[in-house]
């Protein structure tokens, strides 16, 4: 919707640009469709609190007052640029979770991670599966799988991020109505509630640090406490309760092995509200890195959360240990609250993210979700049957050498019904900006996001006319210098 309001010297333009799926094929899927059912052995992707790249088109909204008369301040503020460093990042992939499964599953997962040249793998270690019967009562089949996976990884020079979550029935703070149905044999709602006594969880992660410490890249404290659902960290007062288990876990891990990094956060929200609440609850000093799960506008979300860190005096590195795309298009439109893409787009996107982050000094690890797809979740670089997608070779290249150019921003201008239409494409991961100039004077600008195929199409206001214009489009992360200009 474009609504110009003109005076003698200015025009105020409020734009809501819908570019979510402006492609040659008109899509009609419902953007509010629920996610596919979770597979019993599948670690569910979290995707809440971000803009959805859905089949109904998504875009940011910008109301801008732009001078039509020449003015010294007509130039737009420069976009934030990525910090540069030569420090190596950990690159890897999320793999199968730990449980009482055949040991061959661990062997296969590590063999594929090795073929990808992964330096790190991330796996879910459910407390409820390893210590289900009571404190100190270790389930032998789950332990055997964990031992096998860690030993396989160590033999191939791969370190393991262990995500420690899921409260056993005996330790859960869930209400009695949920505890009455809690079982040691299967997952239940009660497992999502944090422990009544954080010290019990601290003992568990201390055990992991002691047993596996030299082979761990990190222990990640719980999963997505800021999720809007109750699937991972349920109950009231989430920031305070998460801070309590983190403050108990950190010294327990360091006592057993001071060299094991501790990851806090595991956040899906990039607006900083939950992180600020964690700072208020006293988490500083109790972690070595903050883990992030950003599937939409991944680069912009990392920048946003880093700014919250700096505002709170926090310089710990970010670990992007969940991000990705489902190659479920065209048979589906939405999966796990994310827009389906093609297999080739999946490969292009992960390449662009790894290359964009390759020299970003505040990001310590970039770990793709995930190794192998299931029929319900096609985020893997392998198909459910184990066939390699284009993303497999792309990830292998990025884990070997992530340096290189990202996809360029493209732009073409055409005249349609007395207005200029700007169309093109760009790299995934951040907001885009369009600026229209007459001479050296900025007359119009719009903030927008790309559709699922990384394309856009925007009609400029008719008040701008159809000649004498110079149009520039760029991605915020890369900055204006990597943008493109066209004139007519």
Tab-separated table of C-alpha atoms in Angstrom:
chain	number	residue	atom	x	y	z
A	1	UNK	CA	0.000	0.000	0.000
A	2	UNK	CA	1.437	3.375	-0.995
A	3	UNK	CA	-0.068	6.552	0.366
A	4	UNK	CA	1.725	9.778	-0.641
A	5	UNK	CA	0.933	12.985	1.205
A	6	UNK	CA	2.469	15.976	-0.565
A	7	UNK	CA	3.273	19.525	0.475
A	8	UNK	CA	5.316	22.171	-1.329
A	9	UNK	CA	8.600	20.552	-0.377
A	10	UNK	CA	8.119	17.068	1.024
A	11	UNK	CA	6.358	13.822	0.471
A	12	UNK	CA	5.765	11.350	3.271
A	13	UNK	CA	5.466	7.788	2.049
A	14	UNK	CA	4.275	4.847	4.121
A	15	UNK	CA	5.075	1.585	2.402
A	16	UNK	CA	4.105	-1.967	3.140
A	17	UNK	CA	5.826	-3.892	0.395
A	18	UNK	CA	4.572	-7.413	-0.111
A	19	UNK	CA	7.290	-9.451	-1.729
A	20	UNK	CA	6.985	-12.793	0.012
A	21	UNK	CA	6.137	-14.733	-3.120
A	22	UNK	CA	5.868	-12.398	-6.108
A	23	UNK	CA	6.882	-15.022	-8.606
A	24	UNK	CA	5.528	-16.370	-11.831
A	25	UNK	CA	3.635	-19.050	-9.951
A	26	UNK	CA	0.937	-17.744	-7.635
A	27	UNK	CA	1.014	-19.558	-4.315
A	28	UNK	CA	-1.992	-19.869	-2.056
A	29	UNK	CA	-0.848	-21.828	0.972
A	30	UNK	CA	-1.945	-20.607	4.373
A	31	UNK	CA	0.989	-18.901	6.170
A	32	UNK	CA	-0.504	-19.828	9.516
A	33	UNK	CA	-0.471	-23.549	8.775
A	34	UNK	CA	0.719	-25.594	11.726
A	35	UNK	CA	4.069	-27.323	11.570
A	36	UNK	CA	4.356	-30.908	10.499
A	37	UNK	CA	4.241	-33.549	13.256
A	38	UNK	CA	7.522	-34.099	15.008
A	39	UNK	CA	9.280	-37.353	14.230
A	40	UNK	CA	10.085	-39.385	17.324
A	41	UNK	CA	13.824	-39.085	16.710
A	42	UNK	CA	13.792	-35.694	15.047
A	43	UNK	CA	14.995	-32.567	16.804
A	44	UNK	CA	12.357	-29.960	16.042
A	45	UNK	CA	13.375	-26.714	14.456
A	46	UNK	CA	12.421	-23.601	16.304
A	47	UNK	CA	11.190	-20.688	14.298
A	48	UNK	CA	9.202	-18.294	16.444
A	49	UNK	CA	9.609	-14.506	16.861
A	50	UNK	CA	11.025	-13.904	13.400
A	51	UNK	CA	9.382	-12.576	10.264
A	52	UNK	CA	7.945	-15.522	8.326
A	53	UNK	CA	8.940	-15.897	4.682
A	54	UNK	CA	5.538	-17.314	3.955
A	55	UNK	CA	3.453	-17.926	0.897
A	56	UNK	CA	1.459	-14.809	1.520
A	57	UNK	CA	4.186	-12.370	1.090
A	58	UNK	CA	6.101	-10.857	3.905
A	59	UNK	CA	7.878	-7.601	4.163
A	60	UNK	CA	8.974	-5.004	6.608
A	61	UNK	CA	7.056	-1.764	6.903
A	62	UNK	CA	8.715	1.606	6.604
A	63	UNK	CA	7.229	5.059	6.859
A	64	UNK	CA	9.716	7.542	5.448
A	65	UNK	CA	9.563	11.263	5.000
A	66	UNK	CA	11.902	12.138	2.145
A	67	UNK	CA	12.813	15.624	1.010
A	68	UNK	CA	11.870	16.479	-2.543
A	69	UNK	CA	13.896	19.691	-2.506
A	70	UNK	CA	17.718	19.495	-2.424
A	71	UNK	CA	19.025	19.150	1.116
A	72	UNK	CA	22.401	18.468	2.694
A	73	UNK	CA	21.047	15.578	4.736
A	74	UNK	CA	19.473	13.688	1.847
A	75	UNK	CA	21.981	10.852	2.084
A	76	UNK	CA	20.778	7.796	3.993
A	77	UNK	CA	22.625	6.475	7.020
A	78	UNK	CA	25.152	3.770	6.185
A	79	UNK	CA	24.080	0.215	6.907
A	80	UNK	CA	25.906	-1.620	9.702
A	81	UNK	CA	28.757	-3.716	8.364
A	82	UNK	CA	30.081	-7.032	9.605
A	83	UNK	CA	33.078	-7.036	11.926
A	84	UNK	CA	36.164	-8.636	10.397
A	85	UNK	CA	38.595	-11.110	11.881
A	86	UNK	CA	40.937	-13.846	10.748
A	87	UNK	CA	40.006	-16.061	13.717
A	88	UNK	CA	38.780	-19.483	12.548
A	89	UNK	CA	35.177	-20.456	13.133
A	90	UNK	CA	33.830	-23.865	14.011
A	91	UNK	CA	31.786	-25.142	11.098
A	92	UNK	CA	29.537	-28.150	11.233
A	93	UNK	CA	26.133	-29.748	11.161
A	94	UNK	CA	23.370	-30.939	13.487
A	95	UNK	CA	23.110	-34.727	13.591
A	96	UNK	CA	20.968	-37.460	15.121
A	97	UNK	CA	20.069	-37.118	18.810
A	98	UNK	CA	21.323	-39.485	21.508
A	99	UNK	CA	19.066	-42.287	22.704
A	100	UNK	CA	18.778	-46.069	23.040
A	101	UNK	CA	19.203	-46.534	19.293
A	102	UNK	CA	21.306	-48.944	17.226
A	103	UNK	CA	24.970	-47.975	17.406
A	104	UNK	CA	25.103	-48.083	13.622
A	105	UNK	CA	23.116	-44.814	13.582
A	106	UNK	CA	25.946	-43.076	15.419
A	107	UNK	CA	28.499	-44.609	13.062
A	108	UNK	CA	26.588	-43.467	9.987
A	109	UNK	CA	26.025	-39.925	11.246
A	110	UNK	CA	29.683	-39.341	12.078
A	111	UNK	CA	30.817	-40.912	8.797
A	112	UNK	CA	28.637	-38.452	6.862
A	113	UNK	CA	29.803	-35.517	9.011
A	114	UNK	CA	33.390	-36.533	8.275
A	115	UNK	CA	32.592	-36.656	4.548
A	116	UNK	CA	31.319	-33.082	4.905
A	117	UNK	CA	34.632	-32.010	6.526
A	118	UNK	CA	32.737	-30.922	9.651
A	119	UNK	CA	34.843	-29.654	12.532
A	120	UNK	CA	31.925	-29.932	14.938
A	121	UNK	CA	28.617	-31.763	15.219
A	122	UNK	CA	25.719	-30.846	17.457
A	123	UNK	CA	23.577	-33.512	19.069
A	124	UNK	CA	20.723	-33.570	21.564
A	125	UNK	CA	21.520	-35.296	24.859
A	126	UNK	CA	18.169	-35.756	26.641
A	127	UNK	CA	18.629	-35.861	30.398
A	128	UNK	CA	15.317	-37.742	30.567
A	129	UNK	CA	16.760	-40.509	28.392
A	130	UNK	CA	20.123	-40.885	30.125
A	131	UNK	CA	19.049	-40.610	33.772
A	132	UNK	CA	15.401	-41.607	33.522
A	133	UNK	CA	15.020	-43.847	36.577
A	134	UNK	CA	16.558	-41.601	39.226
A	135	UNK	CA	19.653	-39.607	40.200
A	136	UNK	CA	22.808	-41.428	39.179
A	137	UNK	CA	20.906	-44.283	37.512
A	138	UNK	CA	22.332	-44.182	34.005
A	139	UNK	CA	20.437	-45.948	31.235
A	140	UNK	CA	23.042	-48.279	29.671
A	141	UNK	CA	21.789	-48.314	26.060
A	142	UNK	CA	21.615	-44.518	25.887
A	143	UNK	CA	25.083	-44.258	27.424
A	144	UNK	CA	26.454	-46.777	24.925
A	145	UNK	CA	25.094	-44.708	22.036
A	146	UNK	CA	26.571	-41.514	23.470
A	147	UNK	CA	29.944	-43.171	23.981
A	148	UNK	CA	29.935	-44.532	20.456
A	149	UNK	CA	29.012	-41.213	18.875
A	150	UNK	CA	31.631	-39.252	20.823
A	151	UNK	CA	34.350	-41.848	20.185
A	152	UNK	CA	33.539	-41.995	16.475
A	153	UNK	CA	33.693	-38.204	16.290
A	154	UNK	CA	36.995	-38.043	18.164
A	155	UNK	CA	38.533	-40.622	15.825
A	156	UNK	CA	37.649	-38.361	12.886
A	157	UNK	CA	38.877	-35.165	14.555
A	158	UNK	CA	35.352	-33.839	15.167
A	159	UNK	CA	34.224	-32.204	18.409
A	160	UNK	CA	30.696	-32.447	19.770
A	161	UNK	CA	28.274	-29.794	20.972
A	162	UNK	CA	26.007	-31.555	23.480
A	163	UNK	CA	22.631	-29.952	23.961
A	164	UNK	CA	21.550	-31.000	27.457
A	165	UNK	CA	17.781	-30.703	27.896
A	166	UNK	CA	14.599	-32.609	28.864
A	167	UNK	CA	13.934	-33.172	32.573
A	168	UNK	CA	13.366	-36.724	33.860
A	169	UNK	CA	10.021	-37.350	35.547
A	170	UNK	CA	11.651	-37.587	38.970
A	171	UNK	CA	13.185	-34.104	38.674
A	172	UNK	CA	10.495	-32.188	36.771
A	173	UNK	CA	8.737	-29.125	38.154
A	174	UNK	CA	5.649	-29.891	36.040
A	175	UNK	CA	2.239	-29.718	37.762
A	176	UNK	CA	0.831	-32.919	39.213
A	177	UNK	CA	-1.598	-33.329	36.333
A	178	UNK	CA	1.342	-33.701	33.925
A	179	UNK	CA	3.583	-35.675	36.253
A	180	UNK	CA	0.851	-38.283	36.636
A	181	UNK	CA	1.300	-39.214	32.962
A	182	UNK	CA	5.086	-38.810	32.824
A	183	UNK	CA	6.862	-41.955	31.662
A	184	UNK	CA	10.452	-43.178	31.598
A	185	UNK	CA	9.731	-44.899	28.271
A	186	UNK	CA	8.552	-41.998	26.115
A	187	UNK	CA	8.687	-38.215	25.918
A	188	UNK	CA	5.899	-36.261	27.592
A	189	UNK	CA	4.935	-32.681	28.400
A	190	UNK	CA	6.401	-33.004	31.878
A	191	UNK	CA	9.898	-33.402	30.385
A	192	UNK	CA	9.727	-29.854	29.002
A	193	UNK	CA	9.424	-28.324	32.470
A	194	UNK	CA	12.720	-27.325	34.097
A	195	UNK	CA	13.886	-29.202	37.178
A	196	UNK	CA	12.499	-28.325	40.595
A	197	UNK	CA	16.069	-28.271	41.870
A	198	UNK	CA	18.661	-26.789	39.475
A	199	UNK	CA	21.374	-28.706	41.341
A	200	UNK	CA	20.060	-31.962	39.890
A	201	UNK	CA	20.605	-30.668	36.362
A	202	UNK	CA	24.012	-29.328	37.392
A	203	UNK	CA	25.037	-32.825	38.479
A	204	UNK	CA	23.942	-34.213	35.119
A	205	UNK	CA	25.919	-31.732	32.990
A	206	UNK	CA	28.875	-32.104	35.342
A	207	UNK	CA	28.799	-35.829	34.592
A	208	UNK	CA	28.845	-35.079	30.848
A	209	UNK	CA	31.823	-32.741	31.266
A	210	UNK	CA	33.714	-35.329	33.267
A	211	UNK	CA	33.006	-38.229	30.897
A	212	UNK	CA	33.373	-36.489	27.532
A	213	UNK	CA	35.158	-33.224	28.303
A	214	UNK	CA	38.201	-33.537	26.061
A	215	UNK	CA	36.009	-34.358	23.060
A	216	UNK	CA	33.363	-31.667	23.521
A	217	UNK	CA	33.176	-28.415	21.614
A	218	UNK	CA	30.685	-27.195	24.231
A	219	UNK	CA	27.775	-28.136	26.467
A	220	UNK	CA	24.657	-26.170	25.557
A	221	UNK	CA	22.387	-25.414	28.486
A	222	UNK	CA	18.866	-26.395	27.511
A	223	UNK	CA	16.975	-25.602	24.341
A	224	UNK	CA	15.066	-22.465	23.369
A	225	UNK	CA	13.748	-21.201	26.697
A	226	UNK	CA	12.193	-18.226	24.895
A	227	UNK	CA	10.062	-20.317	22.549
A	228	UNK	CA	6.455	-19.158	22.477
A	229	UNK	CA	5.315	-22.783	22.713
A	230	UNK	CA	5.826	-25.075	25.693
A	231	UNK	CA	7.698	-27.807	23.832
A	232	UNK	CA	11.173	-27.265	25.268
A	233	UNK	CA	11.076	-25.034	28.346
A	234	UNK	CA	7.609	-24.901	29.834
A	235	UNK	CA	6.109	-23.069	32.757
A	236	UNK	CA	6.130	-19.563	34.251
A	237	UNK	CA	8.989	-17.143	34.965
A	238	UNK	CA	11.112	-18.533	32.160
A	239	UNK	CA	14.000	-16.031	32.289
A	240	UNK	CA	14.425	-16.462	36.036
A	241	UNK	CA	14.175	-20.249	35.944
A	242	UNK	CA	16.539	-20.547	33.007
A	243	UNK	CA	19.053	-18.271	34.735
A	244	UNK	CA	18.856	-20.480	37.831
A	245	UNK	CA	19.795	-23.669	35.981
A	246	UNK	CA	22.540	-21.867	34.056
A	247	UNK	CA	24.034	-20.447	37.265
A	248	UNK	CA	24.022	-23.943	38.757
A	249	UNK	CA	25.343	-25.697	35.654
A	250	UNK	CA	28.306	-23.464	34.851
A	251	UNK	CA	30.383	-24.069	38.016
A	252	UNK	CA	29.474	-27.769	37.987
A	253	UNK	CA	30.857	-28.145	34.451
A	254	UNK	CA	33.962	-26.085	35.162
A	255	UNK	CA	34.680	-28.071	38.315
A	256	UNK	CA	34.731	-31.295	36.304
A	257	UNK	CA	36.583	-29.865	33.296
A	258	UNK	CA	37.423	-26.166	33.166
A	259	UNK	CA	38.202	-26.410	29.445
A	260	UNK	CA	34.663	-27.306	28.363
A	261	UNK	CA	32.890	-24.216	26.954
A	262	UNK	CA	29.389	-23.565	28.285
A	263	UNK	CA	26.769	-22.191	25.915
A	264	UNK	CA	23.845	-20.175	27.254
A	265	UNK	CA	20.850	-18.763	25.473
A	266	UNK	CA	19.787	-21.206	22.774
A	267	UNK	CA	17.478	-18.386	21.752
A	268	UNK	CA	15.078	-18.055	18.831
A	269	UNK	CA	14.096	-14.437	19.480
A	270	UNK	CA	16.205	-11.659	17.986
A	271	UNK	CA	14.407	-8.647	19.497
A	272	UNK	CA	16.465	-8.921	22.683
A	273	UNK	CA	13.547	-8.927	25.121
A	274	UNK	CA	14.316	-12.351	26.572
A	275	UNK	CA	18.071	-11.779	26.558
A	276	UNK	CA	17.652	-8.549	28.505
A	277	UNK	CA	15.536	-10.433	31.035
A	278	UNK	CA	18.315	-13.009	31.353
A	279	UNK	CA	20.852	-10.269	32.002
A	280	UNK	CA	18.548	-8.883	34.683
A	281	UNK	CA	18.370	-12.369	36.205
A	282	UNK	CA	22.157	-12.456	36.549
A	283	UNK	CA	23.479	-14.755	33.806
A	284	UNK	CA	26.644	-12.769	33.067
A	285	UNK	CA	29.733	-14.646	34.114
A	286	UNK	CA	28.050	-18.037	33.752
A	287	UNK	CA	28.715	-18.867	30.098
A	288	UNK	CA	31.426	-18.804	27.461
A	289	UNK	CA	29.187	-18.174	24.470
A	290	UNK	CA	25.573	-17.494	23.521
A	291	UNK	CA	23.893	-19.925	21.159
A	292	UNK	CA	21.356	-18.689	18.607
A	293	UNK	CA	18.761	-20.431	16.421
A	294	UNK	CA	17.877	-18.051	13.603
A	295	UNK	CA	16.111	-19.377	10.524
A	296	UNK	CA	14.639	-16.183	9.099
A	297	UNK	CA	16.750	-13.105	8.335
A	298	UNK	CA	19.663	-14.965	9.887
A	299	UNK	CA	22.257	-12.226	9.412
A	300	UNK	CA	19.994	-9.418	10.552
A	301	UNK	CA	18.984	-11.414	13.615
A	302	UNK	CA	22.630	-12.005	14.588
A	303	UNK	CA	23.401	-8.304	14.194
A	304	UNK	CA	20.384	-7.363	16.278
A	305	UNK	CA	21.216	-9.692	19.160
A	306	UNK	CA	24.877	-8.640	19.085
A	307	UNK	CA	23.784	-5.031	19.537
A	308	UNK	CA	21.781	-6.103	22.607
A	309	UNK	CA	24.898	-7.833	23.914
A	310	UNK	CA	27.045	-4.748	23.514
A	311	UNK	CA	24.430	-2.548	25.152
A	312	UNK	CA	24.628	-4.846	28.182
A	313	UNK	CA	28.418	-5.005	28.337
A	314	UNK	CA	28.561	-8.557	26.989
A	315	UNK	CA	31.378	-9.511	24.618
A	316	UNK	CA	30.977	-13.296	24.617
A	317	UNK	CA	30.853	-14.788	21.104
A	318	UNK	CA	27.694	-15.960	19.400
A	319	UNK	CA	27.319	-19.574	18.297
A	320	UNK	CA	24.855	-19.913	15.436
A	321	UNK	CA	24.202	-23.592	15.998
A	322	UNK	CA	20.812	-23.848	14.284
A	323	UNK	CA	19.797	-22.348	10.945
A	324	UNK	CA	18.662	-23.732	7.627
A	325	UNK	CA	16.014	-24.190	4.959
A	326	UNK	CA	13.676	-27.012	4.050
A	327	UNK	CA	13.860	-28.184	0.432
A	328	UNK	CA	10.176	-29.132	0.461
A	329	UNK	CA	9.136	-26.968	-2.526
A	330	UNK	CA	7.094	-27.533	-4.684
A	331	UNK	CA	5.296	-30.397	-2.958
A	332	UNK	CA	4.736	-28.216	0.110
A	333	UNK	CA	4.669	-24.495	0.833
A	334	UNK	CA	5.306	-24.304	4.597
A	335	UNK	CA	7.238	-26.656	6.859
A	336	UNK	CA	8.006	-26.015	10.511
A	337	UNK	CA	6.724	-22.457	10.084
A	338	UNK	CA	9.239	-21.738	7.327
A	339	UNK	CA	8.697	-21.292	3.610
A	340	UNK	CA	9.726	-24.314	1.552
A	341	UNK	CA	12.492	-23.711	-0.984
A	342	UNK	CA	13.932	-25.762	-3.823
A	343	UNK	CA	16.919	-28.047	-3.316
A	344	UNK	CA	19.112	-25.659	-5.310
A	345	UNK	CA	17.955	-22.624	-3.324
A	346	UNK	CA	18.792	-24.493	-0.120
A	347	UNK	CA	22.342	-24.999	-1.395
A	348	UNK	CA	22.698	-21.381	-2.522
A	349	UNK	CA	21.373	-20.043	0.761
A	350	UNK	CA	23.700	-21.989	3.015
A	351	UNK	CA	26.636	-20.987	0.822
A	352	UNK	CA	25.729	-17.319	1.152
A	353	UNK	CA	25.305	-17.494	4.932
A	354	UNK	CA	28.621	-19.270	5.516
A	355	UNK	CA	30.429	-16.819	3.251
A	356	UNK	CA	28.733	-13.795	4.825
A	357	UNK	CA	29.782	-14.940	8.304
A	358	UNK	CA	33.237	-16.261	7.431
A	359	UNK	CA	35.068	-13.246	8.853
A	360	UNK	CA	32.583	-12.036	11.440
A	361	UNK	CA	34.594	-11.924	14.621
A	362	UNK	CA	31.701	-12.118	17.078
A	363	UNK	CA	30.392	-15.407	15.598
A	364	UNK	CA	32.411	-18.384	16.864
A	365	UNK	CA	30.509	-21.246	15.230
A	366	UNK	CA	28.171	-21.782	12.276
A	367	UNK	CA	26.350	-25.121	12.476
A	368	UNK	CA	23.714	-25.993	9.894
A	369	UNK	CA	20.430	-27.712	10.711
A	370	UNK	CA	20.725	-30.520	9.679
A	371	UNK	CA	22.436	-33.666	8.331
A	372	UNK	CA	19.550	-35.879	7.220
A	373	UNK	CA	15.940	-35.081	6.384
A	374	UNK	CA	12.861	-36.961	7.450
A	375	UNK	CA	9.601	-36.981	5.487
A	376	UNK	CA	8.282	-34.396	7.952
A	377	UNK	CA	11.391	-32.172	7.973
A	378	UNK	CA	13.418	-31.698	4.821
A	379	UNK	CA	16.065	-29.394	6.273
A	380	UNK	CA	18.772	-32.031	5.813
A	381	UNK	CA	21.567	-32.032	3.263
A	382	UNK	CA	20.733	-35.719	2.824
A	383	UNK	CA	17.325	-36.966	1.748
A	384	UNK	CA	15.335	-39.230	4.102
A	385	UNK	CA	16.750	-42.157	2.138
A	386	UNK	CA	20.331	-40.908	2.426
A	387	UNK	CA	20.811	-39.450	-1.068
A	388	UNK	CA	22.962	-36.339	-1.281
A	389	UNK	CA	21.134	-33.133	-2.156
A	390	UNK	CA	22.894	-30.188	-3.844
A	391	UNK	CA	23.230	-28.789	-0.318
A	392	UNK	CA	25.555	-31.628	0.683
A	393	UNK	CA	28.267	-30.635	-1.774
A	394	UNK	CA	27.679	-26.960	-1.032
A	395	UNK	CA	28.110	-27.529	2.710
A	396	UNK	CA	31.206	-29.642	2.120
A	397	UNK	CA	32.771	-26.763	0.194
A	398	UNK	CA	31.842	-24.243	2.890
A	399	UNK	CA	33.208	-26.380	5.723
A	400	UNK	CA	36.454	-26.718	3.781
A	401	UNK	CA	36.765	-23.071	2.704
A	402	UNK	CA	33.942	-20.604	3.419
A	403	UNK	CA	35.676	-17.664	1.772
A	404	UNK	CA	34.265	-16.321	-1.442
A	405	UNK	CA	31.652	-13.962	-2.881
A	406	UNK	CA	27.973	-14.115	-2.027
A	407	UNK	CA	25.268	-13.940	-4.668
A	408	UNK	CA	25.133	-10.410	-6.110
A	409	UNK	CA	22.193	-8.053	-5.805
A	410	UNK	CA	20.480	-7.643	-9.168
A	411	UNK	CA	18.091	-4.939	-10.361
A	412	UNK	CA	16.060	-4.221	-13.465
A	413	UNK	CA	13.705	-1.286	-14.030
A	414	UNK	CA	10.622	-1.265	-16.217
A	415	UNK	CA	7.674	1.049	-16.815
A	416	UNK	CA	4.193	-0.251	-16.110
A	417	UNK	CA	0.983	1.804	-16.155
A	418	UNK	CA	2.742	5.082	-15.466
A	419	UNK	CA	4.942	3.727	-12.683
A	420	UNK	CA	8.426	2.264	-12.407
A	421	UNK	CA	8.731	-1.323	-11.280
A	422	UNK	CA	11.999	-2.475	-9.698
A	423	UNK	CA	12.681	-6.211	-9.825
A	424	UNK	CA	15.635	-8.402	-9.034
A	425	UNK	CA	17.256	-10.770	-6.576
A	426	UNK	CA	19.780	-10.792	-3.761
A	427	UNK	CA	21.553	-12.925	-1.161
A	428	UNK	CA	19.556	-14.449	1.671
A	429	UNK	CA	19.781	-13.380	5.291
A	430	UNK	CA	18.984	-9.720	5.881
A	431	UNK	CA	16.749	-6.784	5.077
A	432	UNK	CA	17.113	-5.098	1.720
A	433	UNK	CA	16.766	-1.392	0.976
A	434	UNK	CA	15.708	0.420	-2.177
A	435	UNK	CA	16.549	4.080	-2.700
A	436	UNK	CA	15.301	6.244	-5.576
A	437	UNK	CA	17.121	9.477	-6.485
A	438	UNK	CA	16.447	12.345	-8.822
A	439	UNK	CA	19.885	13.727	-9.469
A	440	UNK	CA	21.689	13.560	-6.144
A	441	UNK	CA	18.522	13.972	-4.071
A	442	UNK	CA	16.983	10.991	-2.340
A	443	UNK	CA	13.250	11.059	-3.127
A	444	UNK	CA	12.074	7.671	-1.856
A	445	UNK	CA	13.249	4.626	0.009
A	446	UNK	CA	11.750	1.347	1.092
A	447	UNK	CA	12.834	-1.448	3.396
A	448	UNK	CA	11.838	-4.953	2.306
A	449	UNK	CA	12.641	-8.666	2.455
A	450	UNK	CA	13.113	-11.140	-0.350
A	451	UNK	CA	10.691	-13.921	-1.186
A	452	UNK	CA	11.452	-17.616	-0.731
A	453	UNK	CA	13.396	-17.627	-4.008
A	454	UNK	CA	15.398	-14.530	-2.971
A	455	UNK	CA	13.620	-12.286	-5.463
A	456	UNK	CA	11.683	-9.052	-5.183
A	457	UNK	CA	9.370	-6.860	-7.241
A	458	UNK	CA	8.414	-3.361	-6.085
A	459	UNK	CA	6.305	-0.688	-7.758
A	460	UNK	CA	7.558	2.815	-7.050
A	461	UNK	CA	5.049	5.603	-6.278
A	462	UNK	CA	3.561	7.249	-9.359
A	463	UNK	CA	4.560	10.646	-7.898
A	464	UNK	CA	8.174	9.832	-8.795
A	465	UNK	CA	7.414	9.676	-12.504
A	466	UNK	CA	8.970	7.301	-14.993
A	467	UNK	CA	12.135	9.069	-16.133
A	468	UNK	CA	15.170	10.811	-14.706
A	469	UNK	CA	15.433	8.363	-11.803
A	470	UNK	CA	18.409	6.525	-10.369
A	471	UNK	CA	17.539	3.483	-8.248
A	472	UNK	CA	19.849	1.677	-5.846
A	473	UNK	CA	19.205	-1.631	-4.044
A	474	UNK	CA	21.456	-3.243	-1.443
A	475	UNK	CA	21.470	-5.741	1.417
A	476	UNK	CA	22.064	-4.287	4.876
A	477	UNK	CA	24.656	-6.889	5.893
A	478	UNK	CA	26.831	-6.382	2.823
A	479	UNK	CA	26.261	-2.612	2.715
A	480	UNK	CA	25.773	-0.102	-0.093
A	481	UNK	CA	29.140	-0.924	-1.621
A	482	UNK	CA	27.831	-4.343	-2.640
A	483	UNK	CA	24.573	-2.988	-4.014
A	484	UNK	CA	23.520	-2.249	-7.557
A	485	UNK	CA	22.259	0.913	-9.352
A	486	UNK	CA	20.213	1.435	-12.467
A	487	UNK	CA	18.887	4.577	-14.138
A	488	UNK	CA	16.104	5.462	-16.553
